[in-house]
Short mmCIF file of C-alpha atoms and ligand atoms in Angstrom, two decimals:
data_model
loop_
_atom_site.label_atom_id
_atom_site.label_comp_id
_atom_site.label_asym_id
_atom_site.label_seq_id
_atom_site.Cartn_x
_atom_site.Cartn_y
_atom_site.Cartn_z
CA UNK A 1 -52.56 -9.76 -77.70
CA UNK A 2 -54.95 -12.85 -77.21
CA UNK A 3 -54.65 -14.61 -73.63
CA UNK A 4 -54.26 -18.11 -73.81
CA UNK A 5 -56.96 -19.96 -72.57
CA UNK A 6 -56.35 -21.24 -69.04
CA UNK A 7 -55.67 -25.22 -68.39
CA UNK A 8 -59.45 -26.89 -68.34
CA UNK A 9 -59.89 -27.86 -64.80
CA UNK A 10 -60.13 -31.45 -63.46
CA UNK A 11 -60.60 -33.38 -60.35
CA UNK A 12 -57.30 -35.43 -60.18
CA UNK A 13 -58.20 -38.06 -58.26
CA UNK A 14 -61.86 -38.70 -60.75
CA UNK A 15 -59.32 -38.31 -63.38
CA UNK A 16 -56.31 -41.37 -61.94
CA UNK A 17 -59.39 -43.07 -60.86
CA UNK A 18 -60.22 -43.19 -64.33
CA UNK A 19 -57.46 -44.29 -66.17
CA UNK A 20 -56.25 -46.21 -63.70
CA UNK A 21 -59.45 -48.53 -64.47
CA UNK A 22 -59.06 -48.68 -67.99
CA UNK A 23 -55.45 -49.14 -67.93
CA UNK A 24 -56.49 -52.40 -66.32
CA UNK A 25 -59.05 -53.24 -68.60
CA UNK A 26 -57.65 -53.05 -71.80
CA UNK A 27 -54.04 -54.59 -70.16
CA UNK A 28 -56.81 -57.67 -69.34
CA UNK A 29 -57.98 -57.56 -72.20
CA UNK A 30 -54.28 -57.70 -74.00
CA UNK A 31 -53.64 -59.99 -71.46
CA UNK A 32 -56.48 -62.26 -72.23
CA UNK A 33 -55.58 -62.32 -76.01
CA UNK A 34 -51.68 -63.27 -75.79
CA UNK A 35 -51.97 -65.50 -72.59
CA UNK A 36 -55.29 -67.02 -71.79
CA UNK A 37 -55.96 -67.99 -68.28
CA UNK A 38 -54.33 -70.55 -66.98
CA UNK A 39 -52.47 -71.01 -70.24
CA UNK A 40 -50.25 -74.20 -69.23
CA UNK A 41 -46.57 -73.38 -70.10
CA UNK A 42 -44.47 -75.80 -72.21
CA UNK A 43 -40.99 -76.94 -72.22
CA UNK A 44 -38.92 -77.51 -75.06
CA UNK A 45 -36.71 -80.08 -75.14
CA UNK A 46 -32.86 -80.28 -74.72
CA UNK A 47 -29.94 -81.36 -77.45
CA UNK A 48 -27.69 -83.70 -76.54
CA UNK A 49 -24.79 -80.98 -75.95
CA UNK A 50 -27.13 -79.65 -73.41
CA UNK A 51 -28.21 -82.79 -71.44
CA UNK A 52 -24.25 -84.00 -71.15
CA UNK A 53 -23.82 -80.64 -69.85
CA UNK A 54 -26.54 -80.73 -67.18
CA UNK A 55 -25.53 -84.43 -66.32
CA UNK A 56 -21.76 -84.08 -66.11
CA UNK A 57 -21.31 -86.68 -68.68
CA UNK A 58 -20.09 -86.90 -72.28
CA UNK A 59 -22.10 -86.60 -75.10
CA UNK A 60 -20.14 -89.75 -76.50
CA UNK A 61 -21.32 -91.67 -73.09
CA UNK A 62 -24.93 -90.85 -73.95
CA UNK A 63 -25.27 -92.11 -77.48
CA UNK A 64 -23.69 -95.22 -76.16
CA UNK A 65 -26.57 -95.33 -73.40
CA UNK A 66 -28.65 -94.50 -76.57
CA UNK A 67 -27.28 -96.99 -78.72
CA UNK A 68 -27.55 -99.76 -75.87
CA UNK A 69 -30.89 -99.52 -76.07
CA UNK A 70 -30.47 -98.12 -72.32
CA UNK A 71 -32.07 -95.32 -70.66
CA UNK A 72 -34.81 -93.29 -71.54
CA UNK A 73 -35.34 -92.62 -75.77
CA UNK A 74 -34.42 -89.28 -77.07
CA UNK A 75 -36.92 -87.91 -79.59
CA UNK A 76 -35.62 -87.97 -82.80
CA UNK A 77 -35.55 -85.00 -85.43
CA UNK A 78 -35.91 -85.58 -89.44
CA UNK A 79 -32.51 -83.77 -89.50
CA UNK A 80 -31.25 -87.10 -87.12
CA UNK A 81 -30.93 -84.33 -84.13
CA UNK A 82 -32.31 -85.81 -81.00
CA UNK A 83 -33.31 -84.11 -78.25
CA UNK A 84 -34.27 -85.30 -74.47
CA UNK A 85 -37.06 -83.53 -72.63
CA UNK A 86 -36.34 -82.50 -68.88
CA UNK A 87 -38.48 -85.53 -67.39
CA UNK A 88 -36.14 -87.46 -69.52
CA UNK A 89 -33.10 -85.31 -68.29
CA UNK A 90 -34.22 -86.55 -64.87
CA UNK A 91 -34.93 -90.04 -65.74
CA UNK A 92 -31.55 -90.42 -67.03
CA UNK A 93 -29.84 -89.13 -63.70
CA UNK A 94 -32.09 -91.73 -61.65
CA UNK A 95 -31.11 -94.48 -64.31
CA UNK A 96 -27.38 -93.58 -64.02
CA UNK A 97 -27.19 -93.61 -60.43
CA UNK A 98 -28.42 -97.01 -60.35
CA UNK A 99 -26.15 -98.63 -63.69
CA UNK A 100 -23.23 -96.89 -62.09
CA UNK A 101 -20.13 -98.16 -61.26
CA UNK A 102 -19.46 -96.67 -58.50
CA UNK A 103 -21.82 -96.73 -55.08
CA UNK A 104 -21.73 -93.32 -54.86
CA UNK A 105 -25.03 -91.64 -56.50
CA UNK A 106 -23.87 -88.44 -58.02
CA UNK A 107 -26.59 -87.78 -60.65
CA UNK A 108 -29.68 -87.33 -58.67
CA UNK A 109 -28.07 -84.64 -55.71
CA UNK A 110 -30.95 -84.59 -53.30
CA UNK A 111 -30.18 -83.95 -49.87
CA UNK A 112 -29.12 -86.38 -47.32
CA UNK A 113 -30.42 -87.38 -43.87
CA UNK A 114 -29.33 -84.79 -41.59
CA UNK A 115 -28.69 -82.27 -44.72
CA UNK A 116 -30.79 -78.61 -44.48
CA UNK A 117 -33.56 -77.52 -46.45
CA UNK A 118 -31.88 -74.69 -47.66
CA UNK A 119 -33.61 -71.67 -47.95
CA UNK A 120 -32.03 -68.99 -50.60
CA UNK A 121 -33.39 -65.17 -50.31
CA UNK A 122 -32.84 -62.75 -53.08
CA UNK A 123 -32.84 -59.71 -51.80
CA UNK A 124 -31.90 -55.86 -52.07
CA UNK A 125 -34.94 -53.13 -51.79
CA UNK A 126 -33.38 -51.41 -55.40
CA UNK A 127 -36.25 -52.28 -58.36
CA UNK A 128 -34.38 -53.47 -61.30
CA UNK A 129 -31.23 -54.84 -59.65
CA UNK A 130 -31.86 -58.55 -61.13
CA UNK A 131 -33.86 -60.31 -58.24
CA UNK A 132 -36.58 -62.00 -60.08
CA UNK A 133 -34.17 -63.06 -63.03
CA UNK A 134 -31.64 -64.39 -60.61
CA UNK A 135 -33.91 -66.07 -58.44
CA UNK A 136 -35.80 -67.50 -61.92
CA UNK A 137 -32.99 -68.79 -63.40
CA UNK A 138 -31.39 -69.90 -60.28
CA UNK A 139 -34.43 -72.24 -59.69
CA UNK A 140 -34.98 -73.75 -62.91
CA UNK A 141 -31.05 -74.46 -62.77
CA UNK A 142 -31.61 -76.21 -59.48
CA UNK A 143 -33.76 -78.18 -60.99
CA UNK A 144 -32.78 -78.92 -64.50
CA UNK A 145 -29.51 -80.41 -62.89
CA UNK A 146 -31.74 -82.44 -60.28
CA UNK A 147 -32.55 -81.00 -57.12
CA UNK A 148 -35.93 -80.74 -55.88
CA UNK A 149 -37.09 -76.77 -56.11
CA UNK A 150 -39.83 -74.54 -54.54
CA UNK A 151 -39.86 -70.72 -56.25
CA UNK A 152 -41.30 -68.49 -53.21
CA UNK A 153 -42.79 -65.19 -55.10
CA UNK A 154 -42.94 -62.50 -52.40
CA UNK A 155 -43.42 -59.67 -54.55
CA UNK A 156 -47.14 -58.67 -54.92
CA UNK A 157 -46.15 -57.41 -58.35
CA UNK A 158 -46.31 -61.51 -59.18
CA UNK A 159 -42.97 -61.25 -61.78
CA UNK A 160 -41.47 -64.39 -60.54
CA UNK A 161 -45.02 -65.84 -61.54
CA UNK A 162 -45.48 -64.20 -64.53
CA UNK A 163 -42.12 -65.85 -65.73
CA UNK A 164 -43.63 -69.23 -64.61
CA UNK A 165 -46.70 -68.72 -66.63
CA UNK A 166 -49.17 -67.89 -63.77
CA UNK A 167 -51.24 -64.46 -64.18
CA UNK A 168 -52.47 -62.84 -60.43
CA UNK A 169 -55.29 -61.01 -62.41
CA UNK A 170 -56.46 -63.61 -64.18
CA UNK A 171 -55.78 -67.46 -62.89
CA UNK A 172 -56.62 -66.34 -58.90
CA UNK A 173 -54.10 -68.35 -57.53
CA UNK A 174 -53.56 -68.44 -53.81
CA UNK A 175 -50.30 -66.76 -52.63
CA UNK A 176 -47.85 -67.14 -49.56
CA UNK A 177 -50.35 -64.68 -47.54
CA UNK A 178 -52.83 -68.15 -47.25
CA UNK A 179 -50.02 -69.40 -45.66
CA UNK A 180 -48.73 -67.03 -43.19
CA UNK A 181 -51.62 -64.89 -42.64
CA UNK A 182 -52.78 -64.33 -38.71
CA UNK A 183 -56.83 -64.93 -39.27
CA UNK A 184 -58.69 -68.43 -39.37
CA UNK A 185 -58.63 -68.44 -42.79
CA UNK A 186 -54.92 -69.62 -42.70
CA UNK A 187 -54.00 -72.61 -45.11
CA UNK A 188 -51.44 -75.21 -45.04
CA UNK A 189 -48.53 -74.08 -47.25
CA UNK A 190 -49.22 -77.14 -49.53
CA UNK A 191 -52.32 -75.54 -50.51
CA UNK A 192 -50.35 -72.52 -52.52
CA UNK A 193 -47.86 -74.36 -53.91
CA UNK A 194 -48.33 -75.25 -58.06
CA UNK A 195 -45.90 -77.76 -60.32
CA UNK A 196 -44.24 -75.41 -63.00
CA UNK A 197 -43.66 -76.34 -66.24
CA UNK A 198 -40.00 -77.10 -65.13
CA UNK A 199 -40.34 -80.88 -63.64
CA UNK A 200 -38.84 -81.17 -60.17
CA UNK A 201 -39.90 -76.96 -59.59
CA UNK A 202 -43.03 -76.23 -57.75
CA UNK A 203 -44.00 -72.30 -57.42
CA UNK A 204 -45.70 -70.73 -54.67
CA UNK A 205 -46.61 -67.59 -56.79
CA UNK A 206 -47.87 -64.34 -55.58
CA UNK A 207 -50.27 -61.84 -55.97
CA UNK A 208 -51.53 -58.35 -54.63
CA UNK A 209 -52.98 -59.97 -51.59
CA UNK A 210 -49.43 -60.61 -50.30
CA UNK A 211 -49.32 -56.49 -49.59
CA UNK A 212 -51.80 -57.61 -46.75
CA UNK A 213 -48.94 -58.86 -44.83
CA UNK A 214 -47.44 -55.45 -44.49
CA UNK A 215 -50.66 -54.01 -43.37
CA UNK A 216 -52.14 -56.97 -40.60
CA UNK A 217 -48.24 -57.59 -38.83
CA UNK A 218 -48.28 -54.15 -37.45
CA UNK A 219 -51.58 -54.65 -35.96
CA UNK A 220 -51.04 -58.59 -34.71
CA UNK A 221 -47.66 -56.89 -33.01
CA UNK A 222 -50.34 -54.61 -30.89
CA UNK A 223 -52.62 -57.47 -30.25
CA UNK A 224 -52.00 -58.44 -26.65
CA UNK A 225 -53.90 -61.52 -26.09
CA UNK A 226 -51.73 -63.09 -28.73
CA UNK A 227 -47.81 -63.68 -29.66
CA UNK A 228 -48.43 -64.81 -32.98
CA UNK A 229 -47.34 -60.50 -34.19
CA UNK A 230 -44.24 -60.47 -31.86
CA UNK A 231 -42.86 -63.78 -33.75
CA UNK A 232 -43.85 -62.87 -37.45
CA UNK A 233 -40.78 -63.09 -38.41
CA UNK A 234 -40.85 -67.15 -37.41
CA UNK A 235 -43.99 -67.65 -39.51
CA UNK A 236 -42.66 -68.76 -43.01
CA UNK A 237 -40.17 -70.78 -41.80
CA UNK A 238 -43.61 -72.94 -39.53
CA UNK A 239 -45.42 -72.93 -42.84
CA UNK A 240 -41.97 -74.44 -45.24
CA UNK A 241 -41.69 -77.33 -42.13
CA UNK A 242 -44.38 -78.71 -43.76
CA UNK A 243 -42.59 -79.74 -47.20
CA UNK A 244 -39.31 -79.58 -45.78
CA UNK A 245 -39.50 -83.48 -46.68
CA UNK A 246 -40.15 -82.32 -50.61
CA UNK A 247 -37.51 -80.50 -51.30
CA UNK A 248 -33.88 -79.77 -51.27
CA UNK A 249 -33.82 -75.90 -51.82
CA UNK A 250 -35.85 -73.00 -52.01
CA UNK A 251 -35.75 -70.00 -53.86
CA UNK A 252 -37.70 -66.32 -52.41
CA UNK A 253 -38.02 -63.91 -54.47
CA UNK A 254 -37.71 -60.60 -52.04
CA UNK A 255 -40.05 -57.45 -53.16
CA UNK A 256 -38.08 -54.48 -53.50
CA UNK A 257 -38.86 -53.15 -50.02
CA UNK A 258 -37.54 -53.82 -46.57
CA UNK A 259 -41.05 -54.56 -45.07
CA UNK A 260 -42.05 -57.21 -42.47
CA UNK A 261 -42.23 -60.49 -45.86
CA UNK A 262 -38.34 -59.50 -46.45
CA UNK A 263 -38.11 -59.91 -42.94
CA UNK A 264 -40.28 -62.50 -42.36
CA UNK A 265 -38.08 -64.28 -45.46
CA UNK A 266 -34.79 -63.55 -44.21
CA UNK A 267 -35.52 -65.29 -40.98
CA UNK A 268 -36.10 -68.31 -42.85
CA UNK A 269 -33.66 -67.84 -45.14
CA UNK A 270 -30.13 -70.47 -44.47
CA UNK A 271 -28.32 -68.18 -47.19
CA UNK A 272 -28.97 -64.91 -48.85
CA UNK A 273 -27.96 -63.80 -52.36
CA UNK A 274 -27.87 -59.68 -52.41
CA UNK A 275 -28.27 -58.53 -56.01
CA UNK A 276 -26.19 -55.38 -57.09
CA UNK A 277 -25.78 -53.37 -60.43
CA UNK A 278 -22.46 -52.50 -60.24
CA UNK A 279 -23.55 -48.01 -61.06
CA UNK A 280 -22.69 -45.75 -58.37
CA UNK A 281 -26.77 -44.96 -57.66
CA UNK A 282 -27.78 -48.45 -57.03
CA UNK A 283 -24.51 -49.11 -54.99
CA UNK A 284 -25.45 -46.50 -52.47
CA UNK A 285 -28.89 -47.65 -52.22
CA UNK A 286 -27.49 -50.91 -51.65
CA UNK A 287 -25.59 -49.20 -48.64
CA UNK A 288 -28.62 -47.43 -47.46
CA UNK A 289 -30.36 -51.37 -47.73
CA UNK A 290 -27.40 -52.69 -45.69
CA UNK A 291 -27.56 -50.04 -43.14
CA UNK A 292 -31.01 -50.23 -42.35
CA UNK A 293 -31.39 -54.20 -42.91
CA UNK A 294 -28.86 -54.18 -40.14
CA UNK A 295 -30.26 -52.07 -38.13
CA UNK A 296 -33.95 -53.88 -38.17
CA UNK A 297 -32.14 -57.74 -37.68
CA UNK A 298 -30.38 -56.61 -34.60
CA UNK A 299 -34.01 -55.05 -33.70
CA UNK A 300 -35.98 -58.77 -34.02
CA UNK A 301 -33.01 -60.30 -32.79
CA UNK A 302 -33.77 -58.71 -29.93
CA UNK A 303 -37.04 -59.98 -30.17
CA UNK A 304 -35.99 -63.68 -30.50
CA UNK A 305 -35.48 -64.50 -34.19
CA UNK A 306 -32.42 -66.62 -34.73
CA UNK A 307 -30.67 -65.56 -37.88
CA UNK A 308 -27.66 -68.04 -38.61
CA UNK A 309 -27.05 -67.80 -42.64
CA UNK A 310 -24.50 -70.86 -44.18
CA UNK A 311 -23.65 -68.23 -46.61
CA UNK A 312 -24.43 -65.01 -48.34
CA UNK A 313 -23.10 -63.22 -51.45
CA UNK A 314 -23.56 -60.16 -53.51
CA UNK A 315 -24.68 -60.98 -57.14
CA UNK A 316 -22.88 -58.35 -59.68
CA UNK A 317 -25.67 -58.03 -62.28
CA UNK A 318 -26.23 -56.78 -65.39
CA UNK A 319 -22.54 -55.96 -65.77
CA UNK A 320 -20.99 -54.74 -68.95
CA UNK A 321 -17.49 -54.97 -68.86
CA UNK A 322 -16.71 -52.84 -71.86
CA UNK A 323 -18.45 -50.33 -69.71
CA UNK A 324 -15.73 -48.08 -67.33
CA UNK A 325 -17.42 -47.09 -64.39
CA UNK A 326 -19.18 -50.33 -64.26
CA UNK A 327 -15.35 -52.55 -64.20
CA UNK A 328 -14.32 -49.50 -61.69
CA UNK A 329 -17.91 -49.97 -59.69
CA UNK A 330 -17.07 -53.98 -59.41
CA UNK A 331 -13.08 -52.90 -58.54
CA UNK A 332 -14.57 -50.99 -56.20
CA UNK A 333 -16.92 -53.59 -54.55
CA UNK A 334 -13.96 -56.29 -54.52
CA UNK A 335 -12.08 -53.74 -53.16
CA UNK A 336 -14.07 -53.81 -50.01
CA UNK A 337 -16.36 -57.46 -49.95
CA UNK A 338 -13.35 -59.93 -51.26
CA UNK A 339 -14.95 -62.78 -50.43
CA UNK A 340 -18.53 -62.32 -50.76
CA UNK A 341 -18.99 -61.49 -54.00
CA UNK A 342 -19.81 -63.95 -56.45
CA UNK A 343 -16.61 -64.46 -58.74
CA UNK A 344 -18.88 -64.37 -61.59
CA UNK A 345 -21.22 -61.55 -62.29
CA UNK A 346 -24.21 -61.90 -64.71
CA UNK A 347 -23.39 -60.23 -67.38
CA UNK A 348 -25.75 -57.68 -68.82
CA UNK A 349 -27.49 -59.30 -72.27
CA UNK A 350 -30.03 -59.16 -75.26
CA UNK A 351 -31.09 -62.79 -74.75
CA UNK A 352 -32.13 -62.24 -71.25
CA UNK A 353 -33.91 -59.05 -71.72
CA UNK A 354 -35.84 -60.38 -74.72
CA UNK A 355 -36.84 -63.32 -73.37
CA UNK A 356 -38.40 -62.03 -70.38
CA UNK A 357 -40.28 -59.81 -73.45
CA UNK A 358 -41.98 -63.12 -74.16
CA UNK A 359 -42.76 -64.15 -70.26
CA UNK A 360 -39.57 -66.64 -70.76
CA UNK A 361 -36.26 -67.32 -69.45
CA UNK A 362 -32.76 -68.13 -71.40
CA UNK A 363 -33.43 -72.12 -70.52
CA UNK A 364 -36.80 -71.79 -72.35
CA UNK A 365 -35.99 -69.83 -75.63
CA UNK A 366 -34.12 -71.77 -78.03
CA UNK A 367 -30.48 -71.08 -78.97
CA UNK A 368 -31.62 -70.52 -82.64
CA UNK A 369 -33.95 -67.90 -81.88
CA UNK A 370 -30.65 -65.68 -81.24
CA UNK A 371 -27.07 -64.70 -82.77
CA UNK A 372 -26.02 -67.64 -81.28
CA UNK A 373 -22.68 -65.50 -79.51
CA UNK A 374 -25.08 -63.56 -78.05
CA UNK A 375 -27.13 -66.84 -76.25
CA UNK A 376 -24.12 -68.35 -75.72
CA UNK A 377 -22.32 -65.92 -73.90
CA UNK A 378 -25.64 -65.15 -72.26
CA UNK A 379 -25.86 -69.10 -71.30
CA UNK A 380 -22.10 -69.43 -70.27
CA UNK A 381 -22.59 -66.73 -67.78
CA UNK A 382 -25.51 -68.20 -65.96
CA UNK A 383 -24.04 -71.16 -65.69
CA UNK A 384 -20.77 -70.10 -63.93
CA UNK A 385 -23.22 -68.01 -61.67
CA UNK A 386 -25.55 -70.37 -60.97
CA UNK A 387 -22.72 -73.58 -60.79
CA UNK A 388 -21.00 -71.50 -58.25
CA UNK A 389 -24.23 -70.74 -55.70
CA UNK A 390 -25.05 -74.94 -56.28
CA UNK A 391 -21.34 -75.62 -55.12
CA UNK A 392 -22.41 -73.39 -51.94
CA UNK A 393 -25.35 -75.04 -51.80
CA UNK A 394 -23.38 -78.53 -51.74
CA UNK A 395 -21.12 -77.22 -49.13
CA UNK A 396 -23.38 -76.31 -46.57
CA UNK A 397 -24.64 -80.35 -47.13
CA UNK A 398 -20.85 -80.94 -46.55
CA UNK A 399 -19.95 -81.80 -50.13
CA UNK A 400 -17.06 -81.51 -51.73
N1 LIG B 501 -28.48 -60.11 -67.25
C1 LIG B 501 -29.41 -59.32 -67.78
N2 LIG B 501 -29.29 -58.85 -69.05
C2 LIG B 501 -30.23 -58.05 -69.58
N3 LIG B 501 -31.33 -57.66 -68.96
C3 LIG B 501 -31.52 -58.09 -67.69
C4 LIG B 501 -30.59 -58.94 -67.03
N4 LIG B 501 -31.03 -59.19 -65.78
C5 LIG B 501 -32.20 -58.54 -65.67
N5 LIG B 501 -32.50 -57.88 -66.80
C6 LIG B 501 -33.68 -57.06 -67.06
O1 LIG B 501 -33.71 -55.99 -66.13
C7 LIG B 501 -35.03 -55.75 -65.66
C8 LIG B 501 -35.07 -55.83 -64.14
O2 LIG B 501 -34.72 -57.12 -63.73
P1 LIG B 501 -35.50 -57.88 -62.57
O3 LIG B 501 -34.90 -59.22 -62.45
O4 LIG B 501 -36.98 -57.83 -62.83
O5 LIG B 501 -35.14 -56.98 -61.31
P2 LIG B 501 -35.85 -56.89 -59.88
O6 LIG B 501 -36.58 -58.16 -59.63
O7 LIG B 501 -34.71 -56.67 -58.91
O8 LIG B 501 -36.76 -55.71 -59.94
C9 LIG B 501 -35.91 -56.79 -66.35
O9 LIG B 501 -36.55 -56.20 -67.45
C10 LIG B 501 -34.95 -57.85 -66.81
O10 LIG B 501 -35.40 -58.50 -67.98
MG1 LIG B 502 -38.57 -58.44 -59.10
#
């Protein structure tokens, strides 16, 4: 009988060394062909349906605006469609609060004197549980129905930028790190942050810089001639005091890891949005999260941080309802967190998952580009989701 010949022998870490450099090449190079650098992202613009539903008004009270002569002029179609863009979404809320009837200004629902930046981290250290597409669409709700938004991407693996159209590997944007970083070379966080193609949401994106956080904190918490290690966790919340005055909310994107920039976020955070797939794996690693995330707050309580949330909620996401042990998962978790779970879950769908194929999110694809069920149930769900974290929003600002 013939012996087989043995496995050729290789050095293993030549050989990852290797590929790992021309995975990266040719990905650049892919890269370079379907999104050039610094590719500016566009916006399509929104039907009449849409903008009444954004606004809170009918769509028979915007023709007559239209009509009038009033207001900012919809585009018009060869079909006779007409659509607004989002500036013109936000025109229209600034031109009805001041042709309203009424004193009060509903359409444009900035903060108040006296009214909290609020600060929204989406956390949970589980990959895949739906942070970046909740905190994505979350934002560009925010600010499609008028609030002033900064996106905070804290993952190093840049998807919350990605979505937005920015590229780590190939634009070189700053990232958070310029802003919170211990060395001299520390900028003001105005410097990182970049206008999206969403108007009224600015992005501080990320890149794999940010991972330098988890790396210099340990060693500033040794250095004894300085504090500036013992507070990290006080350090974003310094660097958002200067654009508190910008904005009315913003949205962090959490990496999937409890390291000292989930920390360092959650101590800044005013409300906290924990994001579950309701399967039995990912709701004991959510335990496991809770259990330790406990265990580290008390820790830097300890060490002075003040963590006083308005609010926090789990997020069911993904959830197929047809799906038994998923409906018995979310029993399950009402069973025990009444209260703090979202009464909507995002449901699980096609239209999501293919638009973030395409770098996009469900407010940027257009309804005909799907069976439109499929969008709309898609687009209904967000909604409710997102409508019910804005109405949190609103009542830590004391509104109704
Ligand atoms: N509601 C949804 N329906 C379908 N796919 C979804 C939905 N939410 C997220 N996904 C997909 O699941 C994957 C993981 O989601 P993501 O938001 O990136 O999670 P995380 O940021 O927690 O790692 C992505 O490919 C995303 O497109
Ligand atoms: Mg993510």
């Amino acid at each position: 009988m013939n012996a087989m010949p043995r496995l050729p022998s290789f050095e293993f870490d030549d050989t990852i060394l290797e590929q790992g450099a021309e995975i990266s090449r040719r990905l650049d190079q892919l890269r370079l062909e379907k999104f050039p650098p610094n590719a500016k992202k566009n916006l399509r613009s929104f039907t009449m349906a849409e903008v009444a539903h954004y606004l809170g008004v009918s769509q028979n009270n915007l023709k007559r605006l239209h009509l009038e002569g009033k207001g900012p002029i919809p585009e018009q179609a060869a079909s006779g469609r007409r659509t607004y863009t989002a500036e013109q979404m936000l025109e229209l809320r600034h031109f009805l609060d001041r042709h309203g009837r009424t004193e009060v200004k509903k359409y444009v629902p900035h903060r108040k004197p006296g009214d909290k930046l609020q600060v929204i981290a989406v956390v949970n250290f589980k990959g895949g549980s739906g942070k970046t597409t909740t905190a994505a669409h979350l934002a560009q709700h925010l600010a499609l129905t008028g609030h002033r938004v900064l996106a905070i991407d804290l993952d190093p693996q840049a998807s919350l930028s990605a979505l937005h159209g920015f590229q780590p590997e190939l634009d070189r944007n700053l990232s958070l790190y310029d802003a919170i970083r211990y060395d001299a070379e520390r900028k003001p966080i105005s410097d990182v942050i970049l206008p999206t193609n969403f108007p009224g949401l600015d992005i501080v994106p990320a890149n794999l810089e940010l991972q330098e956080y988890e790396y210099d904190t340990p060693l500033a918490l040794q250095d004894k001639s300085s504090n500036a290690g013992k507070q990290f966790f006080t350090r974003l919340a310094k660097a958002l005091a200067d654009v508190d005055e910008r904005y009315d909310v913003v949205v962090i994107d959490c990496p999937p890891q409890l390291g000292y920039l989930t920390l360092t976020a959650l101590s800044a955070a005013t409300s906290v949005l924990i994001t579950v797939h309701p399967q039995m794996l990912d709701l004991m690693s959510m335990s496991q999260f809770l259990l330790m995330l406990g265990g580290i707050l008390k820790t830097i309580k300890g060490a002075g941080a003040e963590i006083t949330l308005d609010w926090f909620r789990y997020l069911i996401t993904r959830y197929e309802p047809t799906d038994i042990p998923q409906a018995q998962m979310v029993g399950f978790m009402q069973s025990m967190l009444a209260g703090q779970i979202l009464e909507s879950p995002m449901l699980k769908s096609t239209a999501v998952s293919d638009a973030s194929l395409t770098k996009q999110t469900l407010y940027e694809v257009e309804r005909s580009a799907f069976t439109r069920s499929t969008y709309d149930r898609a687009i209904e769900a967000l909604y409710a989701v997102n409508s019910e974290i804005t109405s949190l929003i609103h009542r830590a600002w004391g509104r109704a």
